[in-house]
Short mmCIF file of N, CA and C in Angstrom, two decimals:
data_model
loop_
_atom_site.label_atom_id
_atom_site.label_comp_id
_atom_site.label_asym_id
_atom_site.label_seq_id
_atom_site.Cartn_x
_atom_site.Cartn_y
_atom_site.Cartn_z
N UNK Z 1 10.69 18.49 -37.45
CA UNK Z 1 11.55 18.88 -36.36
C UNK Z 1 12.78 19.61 -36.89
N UNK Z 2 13.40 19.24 -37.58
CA UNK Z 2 14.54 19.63 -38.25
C UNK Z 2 14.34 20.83 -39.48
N UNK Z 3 13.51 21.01 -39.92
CA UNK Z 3 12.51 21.71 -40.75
C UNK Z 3 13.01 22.84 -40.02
N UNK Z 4 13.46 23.48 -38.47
CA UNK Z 4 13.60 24.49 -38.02
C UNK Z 4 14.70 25.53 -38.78
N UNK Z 5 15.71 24.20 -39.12
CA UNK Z 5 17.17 24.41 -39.71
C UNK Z 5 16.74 25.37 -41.15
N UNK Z 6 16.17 24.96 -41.67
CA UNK Z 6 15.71 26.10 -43.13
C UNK Z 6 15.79 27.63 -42.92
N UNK Z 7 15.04 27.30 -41.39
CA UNK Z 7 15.30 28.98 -41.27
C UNK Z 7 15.74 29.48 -40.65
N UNK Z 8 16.62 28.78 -40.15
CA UNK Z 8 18.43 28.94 -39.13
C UNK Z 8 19.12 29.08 -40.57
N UNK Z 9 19.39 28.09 -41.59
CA UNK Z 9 19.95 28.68 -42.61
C UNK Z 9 20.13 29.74 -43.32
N UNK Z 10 18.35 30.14 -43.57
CA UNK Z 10 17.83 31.07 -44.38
C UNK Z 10 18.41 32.14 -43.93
N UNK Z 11 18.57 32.80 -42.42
CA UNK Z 11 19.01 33.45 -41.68
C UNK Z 11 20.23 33.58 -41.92
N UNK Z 12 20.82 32.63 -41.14
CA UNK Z 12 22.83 32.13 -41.71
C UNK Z 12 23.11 32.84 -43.18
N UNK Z 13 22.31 32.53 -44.16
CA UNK Z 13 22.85 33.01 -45.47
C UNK Z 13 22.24 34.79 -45.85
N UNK Z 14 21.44 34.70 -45.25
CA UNK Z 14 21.28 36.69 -45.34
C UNK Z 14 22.05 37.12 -44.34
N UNK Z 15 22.72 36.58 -43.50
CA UNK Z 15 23.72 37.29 -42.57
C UNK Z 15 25.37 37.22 -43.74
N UNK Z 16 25.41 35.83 -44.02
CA UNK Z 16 26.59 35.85 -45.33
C UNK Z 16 26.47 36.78 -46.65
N UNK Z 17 24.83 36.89 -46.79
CA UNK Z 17 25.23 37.76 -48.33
C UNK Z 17 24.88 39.20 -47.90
N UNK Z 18 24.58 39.48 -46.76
CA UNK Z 18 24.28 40.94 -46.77
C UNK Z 18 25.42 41.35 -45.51
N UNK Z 19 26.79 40.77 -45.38
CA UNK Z 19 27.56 41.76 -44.72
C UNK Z 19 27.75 41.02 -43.51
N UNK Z 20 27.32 40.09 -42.99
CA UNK Z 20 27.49 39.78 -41.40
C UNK Z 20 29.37 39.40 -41.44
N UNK Z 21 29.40 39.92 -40.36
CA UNK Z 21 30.72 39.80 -39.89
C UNK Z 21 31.05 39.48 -38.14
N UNK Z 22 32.28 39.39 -38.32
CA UNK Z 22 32.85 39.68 -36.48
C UNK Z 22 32.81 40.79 -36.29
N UNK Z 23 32.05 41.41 -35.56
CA UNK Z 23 32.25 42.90 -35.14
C UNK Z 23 32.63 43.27 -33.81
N UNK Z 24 32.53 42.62 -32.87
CA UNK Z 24 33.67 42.22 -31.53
C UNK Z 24 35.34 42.11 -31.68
N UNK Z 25 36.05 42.89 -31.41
CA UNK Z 25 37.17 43.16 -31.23
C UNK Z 25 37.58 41.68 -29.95
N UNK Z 26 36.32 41.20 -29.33
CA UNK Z 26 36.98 40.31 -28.29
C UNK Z 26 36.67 38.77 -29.19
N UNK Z 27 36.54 38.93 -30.42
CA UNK Z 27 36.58 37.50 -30.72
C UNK Z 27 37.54 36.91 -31.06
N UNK Z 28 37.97 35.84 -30.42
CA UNK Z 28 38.93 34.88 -30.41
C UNK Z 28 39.76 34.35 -31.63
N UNK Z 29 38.87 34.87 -32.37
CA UNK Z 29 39.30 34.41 -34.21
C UNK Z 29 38.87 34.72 -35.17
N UNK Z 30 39.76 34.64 -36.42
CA UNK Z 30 39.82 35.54 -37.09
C UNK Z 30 38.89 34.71 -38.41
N UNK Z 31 38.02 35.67 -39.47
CA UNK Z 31 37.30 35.47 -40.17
C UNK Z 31 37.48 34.01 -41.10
N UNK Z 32 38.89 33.84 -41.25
CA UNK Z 32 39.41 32.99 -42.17
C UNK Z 32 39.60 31.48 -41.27
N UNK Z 33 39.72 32.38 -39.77
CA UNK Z 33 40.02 30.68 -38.86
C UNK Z 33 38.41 29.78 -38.71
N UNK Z 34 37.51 30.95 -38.86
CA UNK Z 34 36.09 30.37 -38.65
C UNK Z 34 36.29 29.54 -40.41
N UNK Z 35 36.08 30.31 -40.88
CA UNK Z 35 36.08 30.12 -42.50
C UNK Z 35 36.74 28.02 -42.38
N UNK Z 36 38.03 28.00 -41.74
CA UNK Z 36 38.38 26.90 -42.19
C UNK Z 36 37.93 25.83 -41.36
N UNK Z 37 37.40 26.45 -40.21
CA UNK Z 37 36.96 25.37 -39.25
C UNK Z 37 35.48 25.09 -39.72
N UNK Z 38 35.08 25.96 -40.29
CA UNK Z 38 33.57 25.76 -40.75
C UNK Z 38 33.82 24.51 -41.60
N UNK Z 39 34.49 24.54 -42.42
CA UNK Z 39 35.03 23.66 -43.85
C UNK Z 39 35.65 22.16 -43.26
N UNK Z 40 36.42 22.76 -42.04
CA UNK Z 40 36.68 21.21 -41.34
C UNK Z 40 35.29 19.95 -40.97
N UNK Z 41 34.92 21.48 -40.61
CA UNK Z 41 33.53 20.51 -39.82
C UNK Z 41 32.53 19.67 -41.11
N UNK Z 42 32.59 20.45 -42.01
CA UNK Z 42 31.11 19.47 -43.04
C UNK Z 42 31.93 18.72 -43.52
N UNK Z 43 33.45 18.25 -43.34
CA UNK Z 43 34.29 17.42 -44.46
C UNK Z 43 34.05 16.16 -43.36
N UNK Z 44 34.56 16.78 -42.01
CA UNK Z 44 34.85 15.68 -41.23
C UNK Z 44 33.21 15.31 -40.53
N UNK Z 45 32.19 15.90 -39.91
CA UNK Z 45 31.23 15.72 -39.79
C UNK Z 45 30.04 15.29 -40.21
N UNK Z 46 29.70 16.73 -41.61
CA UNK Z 46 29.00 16.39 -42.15
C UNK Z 46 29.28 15.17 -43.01
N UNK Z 47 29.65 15.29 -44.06
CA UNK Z 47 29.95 14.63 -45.07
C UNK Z 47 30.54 13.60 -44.46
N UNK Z 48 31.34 13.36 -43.45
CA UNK Z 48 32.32 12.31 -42.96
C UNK Z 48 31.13 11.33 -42.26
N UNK Z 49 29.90 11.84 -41.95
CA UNK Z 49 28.87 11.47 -41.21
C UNK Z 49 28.09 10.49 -41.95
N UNK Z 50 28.13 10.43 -43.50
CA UNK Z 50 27.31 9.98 -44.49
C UNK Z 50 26.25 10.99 -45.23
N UNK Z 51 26.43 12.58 -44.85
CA UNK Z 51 24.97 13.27 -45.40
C UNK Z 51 25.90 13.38 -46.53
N UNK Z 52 24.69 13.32 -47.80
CA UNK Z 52 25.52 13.27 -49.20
C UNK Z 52 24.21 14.58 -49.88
N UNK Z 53 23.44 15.16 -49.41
CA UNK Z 53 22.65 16.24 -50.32
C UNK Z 53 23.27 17.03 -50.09
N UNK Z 54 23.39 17.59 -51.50
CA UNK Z 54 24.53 18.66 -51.85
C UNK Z 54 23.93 20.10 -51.53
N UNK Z 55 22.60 20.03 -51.25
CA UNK Z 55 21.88 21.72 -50.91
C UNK Z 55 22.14 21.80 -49.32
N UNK Z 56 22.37 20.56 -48.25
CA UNK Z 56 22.43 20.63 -46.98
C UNK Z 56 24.33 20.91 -46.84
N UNK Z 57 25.17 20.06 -47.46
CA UNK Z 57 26.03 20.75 -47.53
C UNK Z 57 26.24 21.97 -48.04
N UNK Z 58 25.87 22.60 -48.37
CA UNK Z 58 26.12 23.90 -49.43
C UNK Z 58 25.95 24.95 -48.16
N UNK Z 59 24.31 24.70 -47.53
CA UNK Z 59 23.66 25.23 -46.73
C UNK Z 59 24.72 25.14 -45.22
N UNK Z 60 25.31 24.04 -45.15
CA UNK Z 60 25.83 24.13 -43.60
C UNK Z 60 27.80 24.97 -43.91
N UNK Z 61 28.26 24.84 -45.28
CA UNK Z 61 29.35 25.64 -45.94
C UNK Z 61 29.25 27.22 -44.96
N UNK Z 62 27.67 27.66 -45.74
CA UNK Z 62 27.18 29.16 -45.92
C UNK Z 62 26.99 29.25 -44.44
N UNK Z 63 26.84 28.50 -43.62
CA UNK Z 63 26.03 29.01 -42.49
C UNK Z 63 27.33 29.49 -41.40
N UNK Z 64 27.39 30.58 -40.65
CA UNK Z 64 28.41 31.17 -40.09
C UNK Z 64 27.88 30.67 -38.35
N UNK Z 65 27.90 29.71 -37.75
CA UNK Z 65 27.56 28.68 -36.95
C UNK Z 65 27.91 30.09 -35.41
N UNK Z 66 29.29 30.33 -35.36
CA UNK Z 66 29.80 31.16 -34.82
C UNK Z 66 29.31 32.54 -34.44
N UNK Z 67 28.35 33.03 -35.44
CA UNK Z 67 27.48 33.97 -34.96
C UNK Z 67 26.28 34.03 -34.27
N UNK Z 68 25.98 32.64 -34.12
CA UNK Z 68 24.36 32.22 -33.12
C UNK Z 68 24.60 32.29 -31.70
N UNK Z 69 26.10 31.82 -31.49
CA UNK Z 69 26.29 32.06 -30.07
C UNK Z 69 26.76 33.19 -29.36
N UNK Z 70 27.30 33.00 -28.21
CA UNK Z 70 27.59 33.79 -27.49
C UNK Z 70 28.98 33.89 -27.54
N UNK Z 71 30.13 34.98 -27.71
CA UNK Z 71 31.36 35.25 -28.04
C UNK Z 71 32.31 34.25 -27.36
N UNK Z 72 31.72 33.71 -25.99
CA UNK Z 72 32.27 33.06 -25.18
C UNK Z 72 32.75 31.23 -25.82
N UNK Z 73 31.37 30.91 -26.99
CA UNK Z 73 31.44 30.07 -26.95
C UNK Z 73 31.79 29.56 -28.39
N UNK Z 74 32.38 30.93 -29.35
CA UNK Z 74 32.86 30.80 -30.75
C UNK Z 74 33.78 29.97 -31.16
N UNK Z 75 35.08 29.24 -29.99
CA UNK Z 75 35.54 28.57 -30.58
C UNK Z 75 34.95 27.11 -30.86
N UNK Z 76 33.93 26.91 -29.97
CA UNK Z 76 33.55 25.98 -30.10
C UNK Z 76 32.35 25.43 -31.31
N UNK Z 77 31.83 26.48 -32.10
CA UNK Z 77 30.88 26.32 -32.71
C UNK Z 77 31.13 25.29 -33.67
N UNK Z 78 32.15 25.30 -34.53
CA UNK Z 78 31.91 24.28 -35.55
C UNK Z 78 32.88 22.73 -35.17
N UNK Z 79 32.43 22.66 -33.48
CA UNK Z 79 32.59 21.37 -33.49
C UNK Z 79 31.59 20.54 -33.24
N UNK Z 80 31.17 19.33 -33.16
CA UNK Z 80 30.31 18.28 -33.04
C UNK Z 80 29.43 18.24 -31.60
N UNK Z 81 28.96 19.12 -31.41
CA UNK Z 81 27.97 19.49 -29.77
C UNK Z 81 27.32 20.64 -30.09
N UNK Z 82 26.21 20.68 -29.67
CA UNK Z 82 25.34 20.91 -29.13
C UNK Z 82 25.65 22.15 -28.31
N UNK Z 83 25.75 23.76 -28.32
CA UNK Z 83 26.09 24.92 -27.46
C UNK Z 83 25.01 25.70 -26.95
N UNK Z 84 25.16 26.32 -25.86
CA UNK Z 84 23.91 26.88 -25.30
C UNK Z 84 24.12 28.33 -25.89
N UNK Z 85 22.56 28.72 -25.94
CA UNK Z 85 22.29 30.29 -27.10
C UNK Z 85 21.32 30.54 -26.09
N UNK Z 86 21.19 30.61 -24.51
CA UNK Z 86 20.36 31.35 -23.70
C UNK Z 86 19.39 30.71 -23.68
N UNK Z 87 18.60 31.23 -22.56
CA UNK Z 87 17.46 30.76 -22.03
C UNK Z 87 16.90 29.16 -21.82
N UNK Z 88 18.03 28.35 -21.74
CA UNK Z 88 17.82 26.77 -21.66
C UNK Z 88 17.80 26.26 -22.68
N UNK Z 89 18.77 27.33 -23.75
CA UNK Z 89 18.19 26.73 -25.06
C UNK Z 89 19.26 26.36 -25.84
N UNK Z 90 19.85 25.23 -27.29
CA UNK Z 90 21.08 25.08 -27.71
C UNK Z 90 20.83 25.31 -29.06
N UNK Z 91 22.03 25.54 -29.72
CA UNK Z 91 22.53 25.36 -30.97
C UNK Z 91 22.58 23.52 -31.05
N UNK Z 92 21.37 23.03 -32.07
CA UNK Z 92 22.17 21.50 -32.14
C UNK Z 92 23.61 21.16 -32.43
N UNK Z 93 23.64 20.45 -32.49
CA UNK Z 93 25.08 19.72 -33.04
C UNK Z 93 24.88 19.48 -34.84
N UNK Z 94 25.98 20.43 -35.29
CA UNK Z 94 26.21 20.09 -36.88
C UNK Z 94 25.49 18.89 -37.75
N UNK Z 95 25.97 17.71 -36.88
CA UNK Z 95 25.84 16.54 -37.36
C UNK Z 95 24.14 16.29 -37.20
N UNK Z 96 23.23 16.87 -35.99
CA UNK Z 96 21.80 16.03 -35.97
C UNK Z 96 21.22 17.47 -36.86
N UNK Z 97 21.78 18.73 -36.95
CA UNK Z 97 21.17 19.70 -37.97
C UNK Z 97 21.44 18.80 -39.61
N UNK Z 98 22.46 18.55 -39.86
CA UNK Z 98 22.60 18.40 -40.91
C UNK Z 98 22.09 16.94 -41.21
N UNK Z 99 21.95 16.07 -40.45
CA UNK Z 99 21.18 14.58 -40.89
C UNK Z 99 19.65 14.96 -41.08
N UNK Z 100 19.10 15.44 -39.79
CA UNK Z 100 17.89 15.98 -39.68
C UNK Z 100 17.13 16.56 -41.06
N UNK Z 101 17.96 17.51 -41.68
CA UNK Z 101 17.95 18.20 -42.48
C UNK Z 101 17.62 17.14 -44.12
N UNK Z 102 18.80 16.28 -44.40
CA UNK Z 102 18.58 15.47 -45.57
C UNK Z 102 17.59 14.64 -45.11
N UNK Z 103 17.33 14.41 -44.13
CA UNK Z 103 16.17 13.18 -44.00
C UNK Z 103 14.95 13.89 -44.44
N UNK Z 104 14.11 14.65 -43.92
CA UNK Z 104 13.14 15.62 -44.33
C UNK Z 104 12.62 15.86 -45.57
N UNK Z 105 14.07 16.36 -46.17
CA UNK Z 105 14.42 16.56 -47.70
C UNK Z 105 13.14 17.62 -48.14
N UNK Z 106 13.68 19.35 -47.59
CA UNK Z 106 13.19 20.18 -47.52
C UNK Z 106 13.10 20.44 -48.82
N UNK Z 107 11.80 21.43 -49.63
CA UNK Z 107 11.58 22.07 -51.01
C UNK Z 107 11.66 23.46 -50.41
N UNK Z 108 11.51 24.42 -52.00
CA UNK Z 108 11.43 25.54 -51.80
C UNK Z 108 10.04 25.93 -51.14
N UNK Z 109 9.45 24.85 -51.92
CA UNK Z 109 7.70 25.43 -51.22
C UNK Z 109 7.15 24.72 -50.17
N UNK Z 110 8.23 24.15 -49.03
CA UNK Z 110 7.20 23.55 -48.07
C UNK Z 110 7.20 24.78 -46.93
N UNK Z 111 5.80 24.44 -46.04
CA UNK Z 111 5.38 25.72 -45.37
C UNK Z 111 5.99 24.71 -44.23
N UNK Z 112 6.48 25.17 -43.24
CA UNK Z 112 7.23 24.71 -41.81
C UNK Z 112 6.19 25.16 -40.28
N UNK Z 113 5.52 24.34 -39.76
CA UNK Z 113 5.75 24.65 -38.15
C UNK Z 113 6.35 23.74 -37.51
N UNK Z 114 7.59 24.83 -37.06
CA UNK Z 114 8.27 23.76 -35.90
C UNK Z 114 7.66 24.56 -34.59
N UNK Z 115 7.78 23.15 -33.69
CA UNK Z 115 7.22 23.85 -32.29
C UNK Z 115 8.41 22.68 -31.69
N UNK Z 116 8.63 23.50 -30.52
CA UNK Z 116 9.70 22.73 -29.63
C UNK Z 116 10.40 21.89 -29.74
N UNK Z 117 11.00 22.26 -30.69
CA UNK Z 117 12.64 22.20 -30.82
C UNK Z 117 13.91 22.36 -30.32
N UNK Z 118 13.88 23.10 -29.97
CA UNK Z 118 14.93 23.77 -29.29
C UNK Z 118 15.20 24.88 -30.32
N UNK Z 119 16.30 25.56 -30.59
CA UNK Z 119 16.20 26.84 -31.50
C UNK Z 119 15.85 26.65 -33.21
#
């Protein structure tokens, strides 16, 4: 189930190393405010939550949470809920991506079908 997150990450981090940015003039905040709220969230969430694998933290660091949604709903991304990304559908919450995630305890070589999940 959580297995989905690999490639919500995988995604998240080719959007970080190949250039993704704010490119909306109407976003609410600025690269460095995401930057620290991202950092709030895995100190106080993740990590504050009990997840202790250092590749799921690393992975939820890199992941720019703020770009999955909708501009409307950026300030809210790197807090502890669950946001809607269209069609009846959500961004989990930090905390069940990132537990989800160490429980699993994803490799480089496992093959993934997720089916209904949510995103």
């Amino acid at each position: 189930m959580a297995r989905t997150f690999v490639g919500t990450v995988a995604t998240g981090l080719a959007l970080t190393f190949l250039g993704g940015s704010l490119t909306s003039p109407a976003a609410a905040q600025t690269r460095t405010q995401f930057e620290q709220a991202r950092k709030r969230m895995v100190d106080e969430v993740v990590i504050g939550s009990g997840v202790k694998d250092e590749r799921v933290i690393k992975a939820m660091l890199a992941t720019p949470r703020h770009e999955f949604v909708e501009i409307k709903y950026r300030r809210e991304a790197y807090l502890d809920k669950a946001i809607p990304i269209g069609d009846k559908q959500t961004i989990s919450s930090p905390f069940i991506v990132s537990y989800m995630t160490q429980s699993i305890d994803p490799r480089p070589t496992d093959k993934v079908l997720e089916i209904g999940t949510g995103s």
